[in-house]
CSV table of C-alpha atoms in Angstrom, one decimal:
chain,number,residue,atom,x,y,z
A,212,MET,CA,-19.1,-42.5,-0.5
A,213,GLY,CA,-19.7,-41.3,3.0
A,214,ARG,CA,-21.6,-38.3,4.1
A,215,PRO,CA,-19.7,-35.1,3.5
A,216,VAL,CA,-18.3,-33.5,6.6
A,217,PHE,CA,-19.6,-30.0,7.3
A,218,ASP,CA,-16.9,-27.4,6.7
A,219,PRO,CA,-17.9,-23.7,6.5
A,220,GLY,CA,-14.9,-22.9,4.3
A,221,LEU,CA,-12.1,-22.7,6.9
A,222,THR,CA,-10.6,-26.2,6.2
A,223,GLN,CA,-10.4,-29.2,8.6
A,224,GLN,CA,-6.6,-29.2,8.4
A,225,TYR,CA,-4.8,-28.2,11.6
A,226,GLY,CA,-1.5,-26.6,11.2
A,227,GLY,CA,-1.2,-24.8,14.6
A,228,ARG,CA,-3.1,-22.7,17.1
A,229,LEU,CA,-5.0,-19.7,15.6
A,230,ARG,CA,-5.2,-16.4,17.3
A,231,ARG,CA,-8.8,-16.4,15.9
A,232,ALA,CA,-10.5,-17.3,12.6
A,233,ILE,CA,-12.4,-14.0,12.2
A,234,ASN,CA,-10.9,-10.7,13.3
A,235,ASP,CA,-12.7,-8.0,15.3
A,236,ASP,CA,-13.5,-6.1,12.1
A,237,GLY,CA,-15.2,-9.1,10.5
A,238,SER,CA,-12.3,-9.9,8.1
A,239,PHE,CA,-10.9,-13.5,8.0
A,240,ASN,CA,-7.6,-14.0,9.7
A,241,VAL,CA,-5.9,-15.0,6.4
A,242,VAL,CA,-2.6,-13.5,5.2
A,243,ARG,CA,-2.2,-14.0,1.5
A,244,SER,CA,1.2,-14.5,-0.2
A,245,GLY,CA,2.5,-15.4,-3.7
A,246,PHE,CA,0.2,-13.1,-5.6
A,247,GLY,CA,1.0,-10.3,-8.1
A,248,PHE,CA,0.0,-6.7,-8.1
A,249,ARG,CA,-3.0,-7.4,-10.3
A,250,ASP,CA,-4.3,-9.9,-7.8
A,251,ALA,CA,-4.0,-7.5,-4.8
A,252,GLY,CA,-7.4,-6.0,-5.2
A,253,VAL,CA,-6.2,-2.4,-4.7
A,254,TYR,CA,-9.6,-0.9,-5.3
A,255,LEU,CA,-11.3,-3.3,-2.8
A,256,HIS,CA,-8.6,-2.6,-0.2
A,257,ILE,CA,-8.8,1.2,-0.5
A,258,THR,CA,-12.6,1.3,-0.4
A,259,GLY,CA,-12.7,-1.1,2.5
A,260,MET,CA,-10.1,0.5,4.7
A,261,SER,CA,-11.0,2.7,7.7
A,262,TRP,CA,-11.7,6.4,7.1
A,263,PRO,CA,-8.6,7.6,9.1
A,264,ARG,CA,-6.4,5.4,7.0
A,265,PHE,CA,-8.1,6.4,3.7
A,266,LEU,CA,-7.7,10.1,4.5
A,267,ALA,CA,-4.1,9.6,5.6
A,268,LEU,CA,-3.4,7.8,2.3
A,269,ILE,CA,-4.9,10.6,0.2
A,270,VAL,CA,-3.0,13.3,2.1
A,271,ALA,CA,0.3,11.4,1.9
A,272,GLY,CA,-0.2,10.7,-1.8
A,273,PHE,CA,-1.0,14.4,-2.5
A,274,PHE,CA,2.1,15.6,-0.7
A,275,ALA,CA,4.3,12.9,-2.2
A,276,VAL,CA,3.3,13.8,-5.8
A,277,ASN,CA,3.8,17.5,-5.2
A,278,MET,CA,7.2,17.0,-3.5
A,279,LEU,CA,8.3,14.9,-6.5
A,280,PHE,CA,7.3,17.6,-9.1
A,281,ALA,CA,8.8,20.3,-6.9
A,282,CYS,CA,12.1,18.5,-7.0
A,283,ILE,CA,11.8,18.2,-10.8
A,284,TYR,CA,11.2,21.9,-11.2
A,285,MET,CA,14.2,22.6,-9.0
A,286,LEU,CA,16.4,20.3,-11.1
A,287,LEU,CA,15.2,22.0,-14.3
A,288,GLY,CA,16.1,25.4,-12.8
A,289,ILE,CA,13.9,27.4,-10.5
A,290,GLU,CA,14.6,30.5,-12.6
A,291,ASN,CA,12.4,29.0,-15.2
A,292,LEU,CA,9.4,29.6,-13.0
A,293,GLN,CA,8.5,33.2,-13.5
A,294,GLY,CA,7.4,34.9,-10.3
A,295,ALA,CA,9.0,32.4,-8.0
A,296,ASP,CA,10.6,33.7,-4.8
A,297,LEU,CA,14.3,33.3,-5.2
A,298,THR,CA,15.3,34.9,-1.9
A,299,SER,CA,16.6,31.7,-0.5
A,300,ALA,CA,16.7,28.0,-1.3
A,301,THR,CA,13.8,27.4,1.1
A,302,THR,CA,11.5,30.1,-0.5
A,303,ALA,CA,12.5,28.8,-3.9
A,304,PHE,CA,11.5,25.3,-3.0
A,305,GLN,CA,8.2,26.6,-1.5
A,306,SER,CA,7.5,28.4,-4.8
A,307,ALA,CA,8.2,25.2,-6.7
A,308,PHE,CA,6.0,23.1,-4.4
A,309,PHE,CA,3.0,25.4,-4.4
A,310,PHE,CA,3.3,25.9,-8.2
A,311,SER,CA,3.1,22.1,-8.4
A,312,VAL,CA,0.0,22.2,-6.2
A,313,HIS,CA,-1.7,24.8,-8.4
A,314,THR,CA,-0.8,22.8,-11.6
A,315,LEU,CA,-1.8,19.4,-10.2
A,316,THR,CA,-5.2,20.7,-9.1
A,317,THR,CA,-5.6,22.9,-12.2
A,318,VAL,CA,-6.2,25.9,-10.0
A,319,GLY,CA,-3.6,28.1,-11.7
A,320,TYR,CA,-3.6,31.4,-9.8
A,321,GLY,CA,-1.1,32.9,-12.3
A,322,ASN,CA,1.4,34.3,-9.7
A,323,VAL,CA,4.0,31.8,-11.0
A,324,ALA,CA,4.2,30.7,-14.6
A,325,PRO,CA,6.5,28.2,-16.4
A,326,LYS,CA,9.1,29.4,-18.9
A,327,GLY,CA,10.9,27.3,-21.4
A,328,PHE,CA,10.0,24.0,-23.2
A,329,ALA,CA,11.2,21.6,-20.5
A,330,VAL,CA,9.3,23.2,-17.6
A,331,ASN,CA,6.2,23.7,-19.7
A,332,LEU,CA,6.3,20.1,-20.8
A,333,THR,CA,6.6,19.0,-17.2
A,334,ALA,CA,3.7,21.2,-16.2
A,335,ALA,CA,1.6,19.8,-19.0
A,336,ILE,CA,2.4,16.2,-17.8
A,337,GLU,CA,1.6,17.1,-14.2
A,338,THR,CA,-1.7,18.7,-15.3
A,339,LEU,CA,-2.6,15.4,-17.1
A,340,ILE,CA,-1.7,13.4,-14.0
A,341,GLY,CA,-3.8,15.8,-11.9
A,342,LEU,CA,-6.9,15.2,-14.1
A,343,PHE,CA,-6.5,11.4,-13.8
A,344,THR,CA,-5.7,11.7,-10.0
A,345,LEU,CA,-8.8,13.8,-9.3
A,346,ALA,CA,-11.0,11.5,-11.3
A,347,LEU,CA,-9.6,8.5,-9.4
A,348,GLY,CA,-9.9,10.1,-6.0
A,349,THR,CA,-13.5,11.1,-6.8
A,350,GLY,CA,-14.3,7.5,-7.8
A,351,LEU,CA,-12.8,6.1,-4.7
A,352,LEU,CA,-14.7,8.5,-2.5
A,353,TYR,CA,-17.9,7.7,-4.3
A,354,GLY,CA,-17.2,4.0,-4.0
A,355,ARG,CA,-16.7,4.3,-0.2
A,356,PHE,CA,-20.0,6.1,0.2
A,357,SER,CA,-22.0,4.0,-2.2
A,358,ARG,CA,-20.7,0.6,-0.9
A,359,PRO,CA,-23.5,-1.1,1.1
A,360,SER,CA,-22.3,-2.5,4.4
A,361,ALA,CA,-23.8,-3.6,7.7
A,362,ASN,CA,-22.7,-1.6,10.7
A,363,ILE,CA,-23.8,-4.1,13.3
A,364,VAL,CA,-22.3,-4.0,16.8
A,365,PHE,CA,-21.9,-7.3,18.6
A,366,SER,CA,-21.8,-7.6,22.4
A,367,ARG,CA,-18.2,-7.8,23.6
A,368,HIS,CA,-18.8,-11.1,25.3
A,369,MET,CA,-21.0,-14.1,25.0
A,370,ILE,CA,-22.7,-15.3,28.2
A,371,VAL,CA,-23.8,-18.6,29.5
A,372,ALA,CA,-26.9,-17.9,31.6
A,373,PRO,CA,-29.9,-19.8,33.0
A,374,HIS,CA,-32.7,-20.0,30.5
A,375,GLN,CA,-36.1,-21.7,30.8
A,376,GLY,CA,-34.9,-24.1,33.5
A,377,LYS,CA,-31.6,-25.0,31.7
A,378,THR,CA,-28.7,-22.9,30.4
A,379,ALA,CA,-28.1,-21.1,27.1
A,380,LEU,CA,-25.4,-19.4,25.2
A,381,MET,CA,-26.3,-15.9,24.3
A,382,PHE,CA,-24.9,-12.7,22.6
A,383,ARG,CA,-26.5,-9.5,21.5
A,384,ILE,CA,-26.4,-7.4,18.3
A,385,ALA,CA,-27.8,-4.0,17.3
A,386,ASN,CA,-27.6,-1.7,14.3
A,387,ARG,CA,-25.3,1.4,14.9
A,388,ARG,CA,-27.0,3.3,12.0
A,389,PRO,CA,-30.5,4.7,11.8
A,390,ASN,CA,-31.2,2.8,8.5
A,391,ILE,CA,-33.7,0.0,8.4
A,392,LEU,CA,-32.3,-3.6,8.3
A,393,MET,CA,-35.0,-6.2,7.5
A,394,GLU,CA,-35.2,-10.0,7.1
A,395,LEU,CA,-32.3,-10.7,9.4
A,396,GLU,CA,-31.0,-14.2,9.5
A,397,ALA,CA,-28.3,-15.5,11.9
A,398,THR,CA,-26.0,-18.6,11.8
A,399,MET,CA,-23.7,-19.7,14.5
A,400,VAL,CA,-21.0,-22.4,14.1
A,401,LEU,CA,-18.8,-23.9,16.8
A,402,MET,CA,-15.2,-24.6,15.6
A,403,THR,CA,-13.0,-26.8,17.7
A,404,VAL,CA,-9.7,-28.8,17.3
A,405,GLU,CA,-10.1,-32.5,18.0
A,406,THR,CA,-8.0,-35.6,17.5
A,407,VAL,CA,-9.5,-37.9,14.9
A,408,ASP,CA,-7.6,-41.2,14.2
A,409,GLY,CA,-4.6,-39.8,15.9
A,410,VAL,CA,-4.5,-36.7,13.8
A,411,GLN,CA,-5.6,-33.2,15.0
A,412,LYS,CA,-8.4,-31.7,12.8
A,413,ARG,CA,-10.7,-28.8,12.9
A,414,GLN,CA,-14.3,-29.8,13.6
A,415,TYR,CA,-17.4,-27.7,12.9
A,416,ALA,CA,-20.9,-27.9,14.3
A,417,GLU,CA,-23.7,-25.6,13.6
A,418,LEU,CA,-25.4,-24.4,16.8
A,419,PRO,CA,-29.2,-24.1,16.4
A,420,LEU,CA,-30.6,-20.8,17.6
A,421,GLU,CA,-33.8,-20.4,19.5
A,422,ARG,CA,-34.8,-17.8,16.9
A,423,ASN,CA,-32.6,-17.4,13.9
A,424,LYS,CA,-34.7,-14.9,12.0
A,425,ILE,CA,-36.4,-11.6,12.7
A,426,PHE,CA,-38.2,-9.2,10.5
A,427,PHE,CA,-36.6,-5.9,11.7
A,428,LEU,CA,-33.7,-4.7,13.9
A,429,PRO,CA,-34.8,-1.3,15.4
A,430,LEU,CA,-33.6,-2.4,18.9
A,431,SER,CA,-31.1,-5.0,20.1
A,432,TRP,CA,-31.5,-8.7,19.3
A,433,THR,CA,-30.4,-11.4,21.8
A,434,LEU,CA,-29.5,-14.6,20.0
A,435,VAL,CA,-29.9,-17.7,22.1
A,436,HIS,CA,-28.5,-21.2,21.7
A,437,PRO,CA,-30.1,-23.6,24.2
A,438,ILE,CA,-27.5,-25.9,25.8
A,439,ASP,CA,-29.6,-29.1,26.0
A,440,GLU,CA,-28.8,-32.8,25.3
A,441,ALA,CA,-28.7,-32.1,21.5
A,442,SER,CA,-26.2,-29.3,21.8
A,443,PRO,CA,-22.5,-29.9,21.1
A,444,LEU,CA,-21.8,-27.8,24.3
A,445,TRP,CA,-23.8,-30.1,26.5
A,446,ARG,CA,-21.9,-30.8,29.7
A,447,LYS,CA,-18.7,-29.3,28.4
A,448,PRO,CA,-17.0,-27.1,31.0
A,449,PRO,CA,-14.9,-24.0,30.1
A,450,GLU,CA,-11.6,-25.9,30.5
A,451,GLU,CA,-12.6,-28.5,28.0
A,452,LEU,CA,-13.7,-25.9,25.4
A,453,ARG,CA,-10.4,-23.9,26.0
A,454,ALA,CA,-8.4,-27.1,25.5
A,455,ALA,CA,-10.3,-27.7,22.2
A,456,GLN,CA,-9.5,-24.1,21.1
A,457,ALA,CA,-13.2,-23.4,20.7
A,458,GLU,CA,-14.3,-20.4,18.6
A,459,LEU,CA,-17.8,-19.5,17.8
A,460,LEU,CA,-18.3,-18.1,14.3
A,461,ILE,CA,-21.2,-15.8,13.6
A,462,LEU,CA,-22.8,-14.8,10.3
A,463,ILE,CA,-25.6,-12.2,10.1
A,464,LYS,CA,-27.4,-11.6,6.8
A,465,SER,CA,-29.9,-8.8,6.3
A,466,PHE,CA,-31.6,-6.6,3.7
A,467,ASP,CA,-30.6,-3.0,3.8
A,468,ASP,CA,-33.7,-0.9,2.9
A,469,THR,CA,-31.6,2.2,2.0
A,470,PHE,CA,-29.4,0.5,-0.7
A,471,GLY,CA,-32.0,-2.2,-1.6
A,472,GLN,CA,-29.3,-4.9,-1.2
A,473,PHE,CA,-28.4,-7.7,1.1
A,474,VAL,CA,-25.5,-7.0,3.5
A,475,HIS,CA,-23.5,-9.3,5.8
A,476,ALA,CA,-21.7,-9.0,9.1
A,477,ARG,CA,-19.2,-11.5,10.5
A,478,HIS,CA,-17.9,-11.9,14.0
A,479,SER,CA,-16.5,-14.5,16.3
A,480,TYR,CA,-16.0,-15.2,20.0
A,481,THR,CA,-13.1,-17.2,21.4
A,482,GLN,CA,-13.5,-19.2,24.6
A,483,ASP,CA,-11.9,-16.4,26.5
A,484,GLU,CA,-14.7,-14.1,25.4
A,485,VAL,CA,-17.4,-16.3,26.9
A,486,VAL,CA,-18.4,-15.6,30.5
A,487,TRP,CA,-20.4,-18.0,32.6
A,488,GLY,CA,-23.2,-17.5,35.1
A,489,MET,CA,-24.1,-14.0,33.9
A,490,ARG,CA,-27.2,-12.3,32.3
A,491,PHE,CA,-27.5,-9.3,30.1
A,492,LEU,CA,-28.8,-6.0,31.5
A,493,PRO,CA,-31.6,-4.3,29.5
A,494,SER,CA,-30.3,-2.2,26.6
A,495,PHE,CA,-33.5,-0.2,25.9
A,496,HIS,CA,-36.4,1.4,27.8
A,497,VAL,CA,-39.5,3.5,27.2
A,498,ASN,CA,-39.0,7.2,28.0
A,499,PRO,CA,-41.8,9.4,29.5
A,500,GLU,CA,-42.8,10.5,26.0
A,501,GLY,CA,-43.6,6.9,25.1
A,502,ASN,CA,-40.6,6.4,22.8
A,503,LEU,CA,-38.4,3.3,22.8
A,504,VAL,CA,-34.8,4.4,23.6
A,505,LEU,CA,-32.0,2.1,22.6
A,506,GLU,CA,-28.8,2.6,24.6
A,507,LEU,CA,-26.0,1.1,22.5
A,508,ASP,CA,-23.4,1.5,25.3
A,509,ARG,CA,-25.5,-0.8,27.5
A,510,LEU,CA,-25.4,-3.6,24.8
A,511,HIS,CA,-22.3,-5.1,26.5
A,512,ARG,CA,-23.3,-4.9,30.1
A,513,TYR,CA,-24.2,-7.9,32.2
A,514,GLU,CA,-24.5,-8.9,35.8
A,515,PRO,CA,-24.3,-12.2,37.8
A,516,ALA,CA,-27.3,-14.3,37.1
A,517,GLY,CA,-29.5,-15.6,39.8
A,518,PRO,CA,-31.2,-19.0,39.9
A,519,ALA,CA,-33.1,-20.0,36.8
């Protein structure tokens, strides 16, 4: 048997041009189909979505459930809600809606009370649903706060700059949060599309970094891949990399001192996100009080590079 070909898990098969392999949020550009509801990972999806989407989902679900039960109370007869405002159809529906809110949340102000078996049974069912819903919502909220994750910001572009008499491929990262990340380790892989025996295939090559480990990340970290004779990027112009659909895949692994767990961050750069002949501007400085100041907004800034 021949030596296994390196594949990070994104397959060598080529079925068409990818927008990118890793999205900006670190997720893989994979759309799943042919799975059932039990395979959807609803909990993982909800705890992993952005805060605006999560809050919008909670608010929409809250209003949807109360609208449903308000309609049920109206169908059972609004006159069976003692204390409801029956002045008009609008005020009657408002009374039914807010009675549902009080019942679902078990607040029960007492200004409106159910009358009759059907309405009381409906209110009892809604109360039970409310208890389960509040418990579920509390669990989801706790899961979001307790889930360890790395909030690492990557520079918007990679640069190819003069470095120690040659050239090097560089990008920068920093920790957005004030927590301590330790024992950081970085891996960079070049993904290209090449023709092998008349068939187009995805090829992968790990790019050695000048320094792939650091102990702490209190400031920014510039990761450097020297482009020398041993580099897969040696003497490859931007046009050739663009034709090969080059994408640079990044994996950062670190230990989160707050949660006491390892966390990961993923990112990628397409060829269009690599700029040539530039150098990064400093992203931190020492203030008059003798403190190191990290300016996250300067992480992405660069300028034309002079001679090496």
